Amino acid sequence: MQIRIAQPETLNRRGTLMPALAIAILVAGGAVAFVLDALWLSTAQRELKTAADAAALAAGQRMASDDLLRIDLDSPQKAGFVREVARKAALLNRAVGREVAVSIDPHVDIRFGRPIVNLNTGSTTFIETDYFPTTVVVATHCNRKNGNPVSLFMPYLTGMATADVTAISEASISNQVSAVRPMENANVPAWPLAILELDGGEQDDWSSAIEGRSGQDLFGWDHENKRVINSPDGIPEIVLRSGNSQRLGNIRIVDINTSLRDDALENQFLNGWSEDDLEEFGSELGFENGPLTLNATDDFLGMPYTELRKQIGQERVVLLYRESPPAEYTSTPSVLTTRLVSIRLLEITELGDEIELIVQPTVIATRTAVLSEQRPDAPKNPYIYRLAITQ
C-alpha cells in the first residue's frame, strides 16, 4: 500500500506566483523608465528653451543697435551678423550636458521678420524678411537630424533609445515708445540731462546737428573693445556746452525729484531713474500729454563733471528741451522738456567756467520702455526700443 504525503498549499502556488511577480517587476520597471525619461526630456526642453531665450534676446538687442541710425545700413548683411550673435549666445548654454548649437543659415534656426498690420481689417500678418526686421525667432534642437538626440535611460524596457526635443523662442523690438517706467530691480538707464532741441541760432541743437545731420562726425565707438575711437562711424555728433555768465549753453541738468542736490544727482548719474525718482510723475516719464516744465541748472562743475568723466562710452536716455523761459518770468531756472532720446558720451572737457561734452545719438533697447497702447499710430522713437520675449 502506498502512503501519499500531502504537500503544503504554498508549495503548490509557487509556480503560479513567480510569473505574476516577474510581470509586476517588469511593469514597475517600465513605469520607472517612463518617469525617468519624462523627467529627462522635461529637463532637456527647459534647458533648450533657456538657450533659445538667450539667443533671441541677444539677437533682439543687436537688432536694436546704432546701425539703425546709419544712412548706409546694409540690412541683409546685418542680419547675417545678428545670426552670428545669436549662435554665440546659444553656445553659452548647455542642454543635457552638451553645447546648444544653432545654424546660421538663412531660414533655418534663426528667422527674422516683421508684422504688417492691415489698416482696413486690423489683422496682422507676419512677413519673414531680413530687411529691417523687428522680430527674431530662434529654434534650438536636440534631435536625430542634427546628430544630437536625447539618449533615454532604459531603451530595452521602453523600446526607445533616443528622442527629439525642440524649443522655440521669439523676441521682438518696438520703438512705438510713449514713456519710460522703472521696473522691479530695473531702473531706467537715464541721466538727469536735457539737450536743446531747436535753437535756430549759433548753438548746436539736436534737430539740426543730429536729425538734420549737420553735426561733425569725428569720433566712433568700438563695440568690440568698448572704447572711443578717433575716426568717423557714420553717426553725427553734437557739441554741448553748459554755458557761462556771457552766454547760454545747450545742455542742462534737470530736476527729476532730486531738488538738484549733489547726493541725489550722483545716485541718478550712477544708477538711473528709480521708482521713487519718478513717483511724482505718476511712476513713468513721458510726453503723450504734452511738454513738462522742470527745474534745471547749468552748473556742471564738481560732482556732475566728475561722475560723467567716469562714464565715457556709456549710453543713457536723456531729455530734449526748448529754450529756457526768460529769468524774469520764473522764480527758479527751468526748461520746457519735450521728448526722450538716448546718447552716448564720447568726450567731456572742463573749459574754464563751463563744461563741454561731445555726444552722439545711440539706440537703447530696454524693458523699461513703455509702448503706446492707446495710440497704435503714435510716432516712433528712433532712439529707444522695448525688447521683450514675445513667445
Coordinates of C-alpha atoms in Angstrom, one line a residue:
M1 CA 0.0 0.0 0.0
Q2 CA 1.3 3.4 -0.9
I3 CA 1.2 6.3 1.5
R4 CA 0.7 9.7 -0.1
I5 CA 2.0 12.6 1.8
A6 CA 0.1 15.9 1.3
Q7 CA 2.2 18.9 0.1
P8 CA 1.8 22.3 1.7
E9 CA -0.6 24.5 -0.2
T10 CA 2.0 27.3 -0.5
L11 CA 4.4 25.0 -2.4
N12 CA 1.6 24.3 -4.9
R13 CA 1.1 28.0 -5.5
R14 CA 4.7 28.9 -6.1
G15 CA 4.6 28.1 -9.8
T16 CA 1.7 30.5 -10.4
L17 CA 3.1 33.4 -8.3
M18 CA 6.5 33.6 -9.9
P19 CA 5.3 34.6 -13.4
A20 CA 3.0 37.2 -11.9
L21 CA 5.8 38.6 -9.8
A22 CA 8.1 38.8 -12.9
I23 CA 5.4 40.6 -14.8
A24 CA 4.8 43.1 -11.9
I25 CA 8.6 43.8 -11.7
L26 CA 8.6 44.4 -15.5
V27 CA 5.7 46.7 -15.4
A28 CA 7.1 48.6 -12.4
G29 CA 10.5 48.9 -14.2
G30 CA 8.8 50.2 -17.3
A31 CA 6.9 52.7 -15.3
V32 CA 10.1 53.9 -13.6
A33 CA 11.8 54.1 -17.0
F34 CA 9.0 56.2 -18.5
V35 CA 9.1 58.5 -15.4
L36 CA 12.8 59.0 -15.7
D37 CA 12.7 59.5 -19.4
A38 CA 9.9 62.1 -19.0
L39 CA 11.9 64.0 -16.4
W40 CA 15.0 63.8 -18.5
L41 CA 13.1 65.1 -21.6
S42 CA 11.5 67.8 -19.5
T43 CA 14.9 68.9 -18.4
A44 CA 16.2 68.9 -21.9
Q45 CA 13.2 71.0 -23.0
R46 CA 13.7 73.6 -20.2
E47 CA 17.4 73.9 -21.0
L48 CA 16.8 74.2 -24.7
K49 CA 14.2 77.0 -24.0
T50 CA 16.7 78.8 -21.8
A51 CA 19.2 78.7 -24.7
A52 CA 16.6 79.8 -27.2
D53 CA 15.5 82.7 -25.0
A54 CA 19.2 83.8 -24.5
A55 CA 19.8 83.7 -28.2
A56 CA 16.6 85.5 -29.1
L57 CA 17.3 88.3 -26.6
A58 CA 20.9 88.7 -27.8
A59 CA 19.7 88.9 -31.4
G60 CA 17.0 91.4 -30.5
Q61 CA 19.5 93.5 -28.6
R62 CA 21.7 93.6 -31.6
M63 CA 18.8 94.3 -34.0
A64 CA 18.1 97.5 -31.9
S65 CA 21.6 98.9 -32.3
D66 CA 23.3 102.1 -33.5
D67 CA 23.3 100.6 -37.1
L68 CA 19.7 101.8 -37.4
L69 CA 21.0 105.4 -37.2
R70 CA 23.3 105.0 -40.2
I71 CA 22.0 106.0 -43.6
D72 CA 24.1 103.4 -45.4
L73 CA 22.9 100.4 -43.4
D74 CA 23.0 97.1 -45.3
S75 CA 20.2 95.3 -43.6
P76 CA 20.7 91.8 -45.1
Q77 CA 24.4 91.9 -44.1
K78 CA 23.5 93.0 -40.6
A79 CA 21.1 90.0 -40.4
G80 CA 24.0 87.7 -41.0
F81 CA 25.9 89.4 -38.2
V82 CA 22.9 89.1 -35.9
R83 CA 22.6 85.4 -36.6
E84 CA 26.2 85.0 -35.5
V85 CA 25.5 86.9 -32.3
A86 CA 22.5 84.6 -31.6
R87 CA 24.7 81.5 -32.4
K88 CA 27.3 82.6 -29.8
A89 CA 24.7 83.3 -27.2
A90 CA 23.1 79.8 -27.7
L91 CA 26.6 78.2 -27.4
L92 CA 27.0 79.7 -23.9
N93 CA 24.2 77.4 -22.7
R94 CA 24.1 73.6 -22.4
A95 CA 21.2 71.1 -22.8
V96 CA 21.6 67.6 -21.4
G97 CA 25.3 68.2 -20.9
R98 CA 26.0 69.3 -24.4
E99 CA 26.5 72.8 -26.1
V100 CA 23.5 74.1 -27.8
A101 CA 24.3 74.8 -31.5
V102 CA 22.1 76.6 -33.9
S103 CA 22.5 77.0 -37.7
I104 CA 23.3 80.5 -39.0
D105 CA 22.0 79.5 -42.5
P106 CA 19.1 81.8 -43.5
H107 CA 15.6 80.4 -42.9
V108 CA 16.7 77.5 -40.7
D109 CA 17.1 78.0 -37.0
I110 CA 17.2 81.9 -36.8
R111 CA 14.5 83.7 -38.7
F112 CA 13.7 87.4 -39.0
G113 CA 10.6 89.2 -39.9
R114 CA 8.1 92.0 -39.0
P115 CA 4.4 92.2 -38.5
I116 CA 2.4 94.0 -41.2
V117 CA -0.9 95.5 -40.0
N118 CA -3.9 95.7 -42.4
L119 CA -5.3 99.1 -41.6
N120 CA -8.7 98.1 -43.1
T121 CA -9.2 94.9 -41.1
G122 CA -6.8 95.4 -38.2
S123 CA -5.4 91.9 -38.8
T124 CA -1.6 91.3 -38.6
T125 CA 0.4 89.2 -41.0
F126 CA 4.0 88.2 -40.1
I127 CA 6.3 88.6 -43.1
E128 CA 9.7 86.8 -42.9
T129 CA 12.4 89.1 -44.1
D130 CA 16.0 90.2 -43.4
Y131 CA 15.1 93.9 -44.3
F132 CA 14.7 95.9 -41.2
P133 CA 13.1 93.1 -39.1
T134 CA 11.5 93.7 -35.7
T135 CA 11.1 90.1 -34.7
V136 CA 13.5 87.2 -34.4
V137 CA 12.5 83.5 -33.9
V138 CA 15.2 81.1 -32.7
A139 CA 14.8 77.3 -32.6
T140 CA 17.1 75.1 -30.6
H141 CA 17.2 71.3 -31.1
C142 CA 18.4 68.0 -29.7
N143 CA 17.4 65.7 -32.5
R144 CA 18.5 62.9 -34.8
K145 CA 18.7 65.3 -37.8
N146 CA 21.4 67.3 -36.1
G147 CA 23.1 64.2 -34.7
N148 CA 22.4 65.1 -31.0
P149 CA 19.2 63.4 -29.9
V150 CA 18.4 63.0 -26.2
S151 CA 19.6 59.5 -25.0
L152 CA 17.0 57.7 -22.9
F153 CA 17.6 55.6 -19.8
M154 CA 16.1 52.2 -20.4
P155 CA 15.7 51.5 -24.1
Y156 CA 15.3 47.8 -23.5
L157 CA 12.2 48.5 -21.5
T158 CA 10.6 51.4 -23.4
G159 CA 11.7 50.4 -26.9
M160 CA 13.1 53.9 -27.4
A161 CA 16.8 54.6 -27.4
T162 CA 16.6 58.4 -28.2
A163 CA 14.1 61.2 -28.6
D164 CA 13.9 64.5 -30.4
V165 CA 13.3 67.8 -28.4
T166 CA 12.9 71.3 -29.8
A167 CA 12.3 74.7 -28.2
I168 CA 11.3 77.9 -29.9
S169 CA 11.7 81.5 -28.6
E170 CA 10.6 84.7 -30.2
A171 CA 11.8 88.2 -29.3
S172 CA 10.5 91.5 -30.6
I173 CA 11.6 95.1 -30.6
S174 CA 9.3 98.1 -30.9
N175 CA 10.1 101.8 -30.8
Q176 CA 6.5 103.0 -30.5
V177 CA 7.6 104.2 -27.1
S178 CA 5.4 106.7 -25.1
A179 CA 7.3 106.8 -21.8
V180 CA 9.9 105.1 -19.6
R181 CA 9.0 103.4 -16.4
P182 CA 11.2 101.7 -13.8
M183 CA 10.6 98.0 -13.1
E184 CA 11.3 95.9 -10.1
N185 CA 15.1 95.6 -9.9
A186 CA 15.4 97.6 -13.1
N187 CA 16.0 101.4 -13.1
V188 CA 15.6 103.4 -16.3
P189 CA 19.1 103.7 -17.8
A190 CA 19.0 107.5 -17.8
W191 CA 20.9 110.6 -16.8
P192 CA 19.1 113.7 -15.5
L193 CA 20.2 115.8 -18.5
A194 CA 18.3 117.8 -21.1
I195 CA 19.7 118.9 -24.5
L196 CA 18.5 121.9 -26.5
E197 CA 16.0 120.6 -29.1
L198 CA 15.8 123.5 -31.5
D199 CA 17.6 126.9 -31.5
G200 CA 17.9 128.3 -34.9
G201 CA 20.9 130.4 -33.7
E202 CA 24.5 129.9 -33.1
Q203 CA 24.3 127.0 -30.7
D204 CA 24.2 123.4 -31.8
D205 CA 20.8 121.8 -31.3
W206 CA 19.5 118.3 -31.6
S207 CA 17.2 118.9 -34.5
S208 CA 19.9 120.3 -36.8
A209 CA 23.1 118.6 -35.6
I210 CA 21.6 115.1 -35.2
E211 CA 18.4 114.8 -37.1
G212 CA 19.5 117.2 -39.8
R213 CA 22.9 115.5 -39.8
S214 CA 24.8 118.8 -39.8
G215 CA 26.9 117.7 -36.8
Q216 CA 30.5 116.7 -37.1
D217 CA 31.5 113.0 -37.4
L218 CA 35.0 112.8 -35.9
F219 CA 34.5 110.0 -33.4
G220 CA 33.2 106.5 -33.2
W221 CA 32.5 103.7 -30.7
D222 CA 34.4 100.4 -30.9
H223 CA 31.8 97.9 -29.6
E224 CA 34.3 95.0 -29.6
N225 CA 36.9 96.8 -27.4
K226 CA 34.5 99.1 -25.6
R227 CA 36.4 102.3 -26.4
V228 CA 36.0 105.6 -28.2
I229 CA 37.9 105.8 -31.5
N230 CA 39.1 109.0 -33.3
S231 CA 37.5 108.1 -36.6
P232 CA 34.1 108.6 -38.2
D233 CA 31.4 105.9 -37.8
G234 CA 28.6 107.3 -39.9
I235 CA 26.7 108.8 -36.9
P236 CA 26.9 112.6 -36.4
E237 CA 27.8 114.2 -33.1
I238 CA 26.7 117.3 -31.2
V239 CA 28.9 119.6 -29.2
L240 CA 27.3 120.5 -25.9
R241 CA 28.3 123.4 -23.6
S242 CA 27.0 124.2 -20.2
G243 CA 27.3 127.9 -20.8
N244 CA 28.6 130.7 -18.5
S245 CA 27.8 134.3 -17.5
Q246 CA 28.4 135.5 -21.0
R247 CA 26.3 133.0 -23.0
L248 CA 23.7 130.4 -22.6
G249 CA 24.6 126.8 -23.1
N250 CA 22.7 124.0 -24.8
I251 CA 22.6 121.4 -22.1
R252 CA 21.1 121.4 -18.6
I253 CA 20.9 119.2 -15.5
V254 CA 17.2 118.7 -14.7
D255 CA 15.4 118.1 -11.5
I256 CA 13.9 114.5 -11.5
N257 CA 12.8 114.5 -7.9
T258 CA 16.3 115.4 -6.6
S259 CA 15.9 119.1 -5.8
L260 CA 19.2 119.3 -7.6
R261 CA 21.1 118.0 -4.5
D262 CA 24.5 116.6 -5.2
D263 CA 23.9 113.3 -3.4
A264 CA 20.6 112.6 -5.2
L265 CA 22.1 113.7 -8.6
E266 CA 25.1 111.5 -8.1
N267 CA 22.8 108.5 -7.5
Q268 CA 20.9 109.2 -10.7
F269 CA 24.1 109.6 -12.7
L270 CA 25.3 106.2 -11.4
N271 CA 22.0 104.2 -11.2
G272 CA 19.5 105.9 -13.5
W273 CA 15.9 106.7 -12.5
S274 CA 14.2 104.6 -9.9
E275 CA 10.5 104.2 -8.9
D276 CA 11.0 106.7 -6.2
D277 CA 12.5 109.2 -8.6
L278 CA 9.5 109.0 -11.0
E279 CA 6.8 108.8 -8.3
E280 CA 5.9 112.5 -8.7
F281 CA 5.4 111.9 -12.5
G282 CA 2.9 109.0 -11.9
S283 CA 5.6 106.3 -11.9
E284 CA 6.6 107.0 -15.5
L285 CA 8.0 109.8 -17.5
G286 CA 6.6 110.6 -21.0
F287 CA 5.2 113.3 -23.2
E288 CA 1.9 112.0 -24.6
N289 CA 0.1 114.7 -22.6
G290 CA 2.5 117.5 -23.7
P291 CA 5.8 119.1 -22.6
L292 CA 6.9 119.1 -19.0
T293 CA 8.5 122.1 -17.2
L294 CA 11.3 121.0 -15.0
N295 CA 13.7 123.0 -12.7
A296 CA 17.2 123.0 -14.1
T297 CA 20.7 124.2 -13.7
D298 CA 23.8 124.7 -15.9
D299 CA 26.3 124.1 -13.1
F300 CA 28.2 121.0 -14.1
L301 CA 31.4 121.8 -12.2
G302 CA 32.2 119.5 -9.3
M303 CA 30.3 116.3 -8.8
P304 CA 28.4 116.2 -12.2
Y305 CA 31.6 116.6 -14.2
T306 CA 33.5 114.1 -12.0
E307 CA 30.7 111.4 -12.4
L308 CA 30.3 111.9 -16.2
R309 CA 34.1 111.6 -16.6
K310 CA 33.8 108.1 -15.2
Q311 CA 31.2 107.1 -17.8
I312 CA 32.8 107.9 -21.1
G313 CA 31.3 105.5 -23.7
Q314 CA 28.1 104.8 -21.7
E315 CA 24.7 105.2 -23.3
R316 CA 21.8 106.7 -21.5
V317 CA 18.3 108.1 -22.0
V318 CA 18.1 111.9 -21.7
L319 CA 15.6 114.6 -22.4
L320 CA 15.3 117.4 -25.0
Y321 CA 14.2 120.9 -24.1
R322 CA 13.1 124.1 -25.7
E323 CA 14.8 127.3 -24.9
S324 CA 14.5 128.3 -21.2
P325 CA 11.9 131.0 -20.3
P326 CA 13.4 134.4 -19.5
A327 CA 14.7 134.5 -15.9
E328 CA 12.4 137.5 -15.0
Y329 CA 9.3 135.3 -15.7
T330 CA 10.3 132.4 -13.4
S331 CA 11.1 132.1 -9.8
T332 CA 13.7 129.4 -10.4
P333 CA 15.6 128.5 -13.6
S334 CA 13.6 125.9 -15.6
V335 CA 13.3 124.3 -19.0
L336 CA 10.4 123.0 -21.1
T337 CA 11.2 119.4 -21.8
T338 CA 9.7 117.9 -24.9
R339 CA 10.7 114.3 -25.6
L340 CA 13.1 111.4 -24.8
V341 CA 16.2 110.5 -26.8
S342 CA 19.3 108.5 -26.0
I343 CA 23.0 109.4 -26.2
R344 CA 26.5 108.0 -25.9
L345 CA 29.1 110.2 -24.1
L346 CA 32.3 110.4 -26.2
E347 CA 34.2 113.2 -24.5
I348 CA 33.9 115.7 -21.7
T349 CA 36.3 118.6 -21.1
E350 CA 36.4 121.4 -18.5
L351 CA 36.9 124.7 -20.2
G352 CA 37.3 127.4 -17.6
D353 CA 33.9 128.0 -16.0
E354 CA 32.0 125.7 -18.3
I355 CA 31.9 122.1 -19.4
E356 CA 32.0 120.8 -23.0
L357 CA 30.6 117.4 -23.9
I358 CA 30.6 115.6 -27.2
V359 CA 27.9 113.1 -27.6
Q360 CA 26.3 111.1 -30.4
P361 CA 22.8 109.6 -30.6
T362 CA 22.5 105.9 -29.8
V363 CA 19.9 103.2 -29.8
I364 CA 18.9 101.7 -26.4
A365 CA 16.8 98.6 -26.1
T366 CA 15.3 98.4 -22.6
R367 CA 12.5 96.7 -20.9
T368 CA 11.7 99.9 -19.0
A369 CA 10.4 101.4 -22.2
V370 CA 6.6 101.8 -22.3
L371 CA 4.8 101.1 -25.5
S372 CA 1.9 103.4 -26.6
E373 CA -1.2 101.1 -26.3
Q374 CA -3.7 104.0 -26.5
R375 CA -2.4 105.2 -29.9
P376 CA -1.3 102.4 -32.3
D377 CA -0.4 105.2 -34.8
A378 CA 1.8 107.1 -32.3
P379 CA 5.1 108.4 -33.5
K380 CA 8.1 106.1 -33.3
N381 CA 11.2 106.9 -31.3
P382 CA 14.3 106.2 -33.3
Y383 CA 16.5 106.1 -30.2
I384 CA 14.6 104.0 -27.7
Y385 CA 13.2 100.5 -28.2
R386 CA 11.4 98.0 -26.0
L387 CA 12.9 94.5 -26.2
A388 CA 10.8 91.5 -24.9
I389 CA 10.3 87.8 -25.3
T390 CA 7.0 87.5 -27.1
Q391 CA 6.8 83.7 -27.3

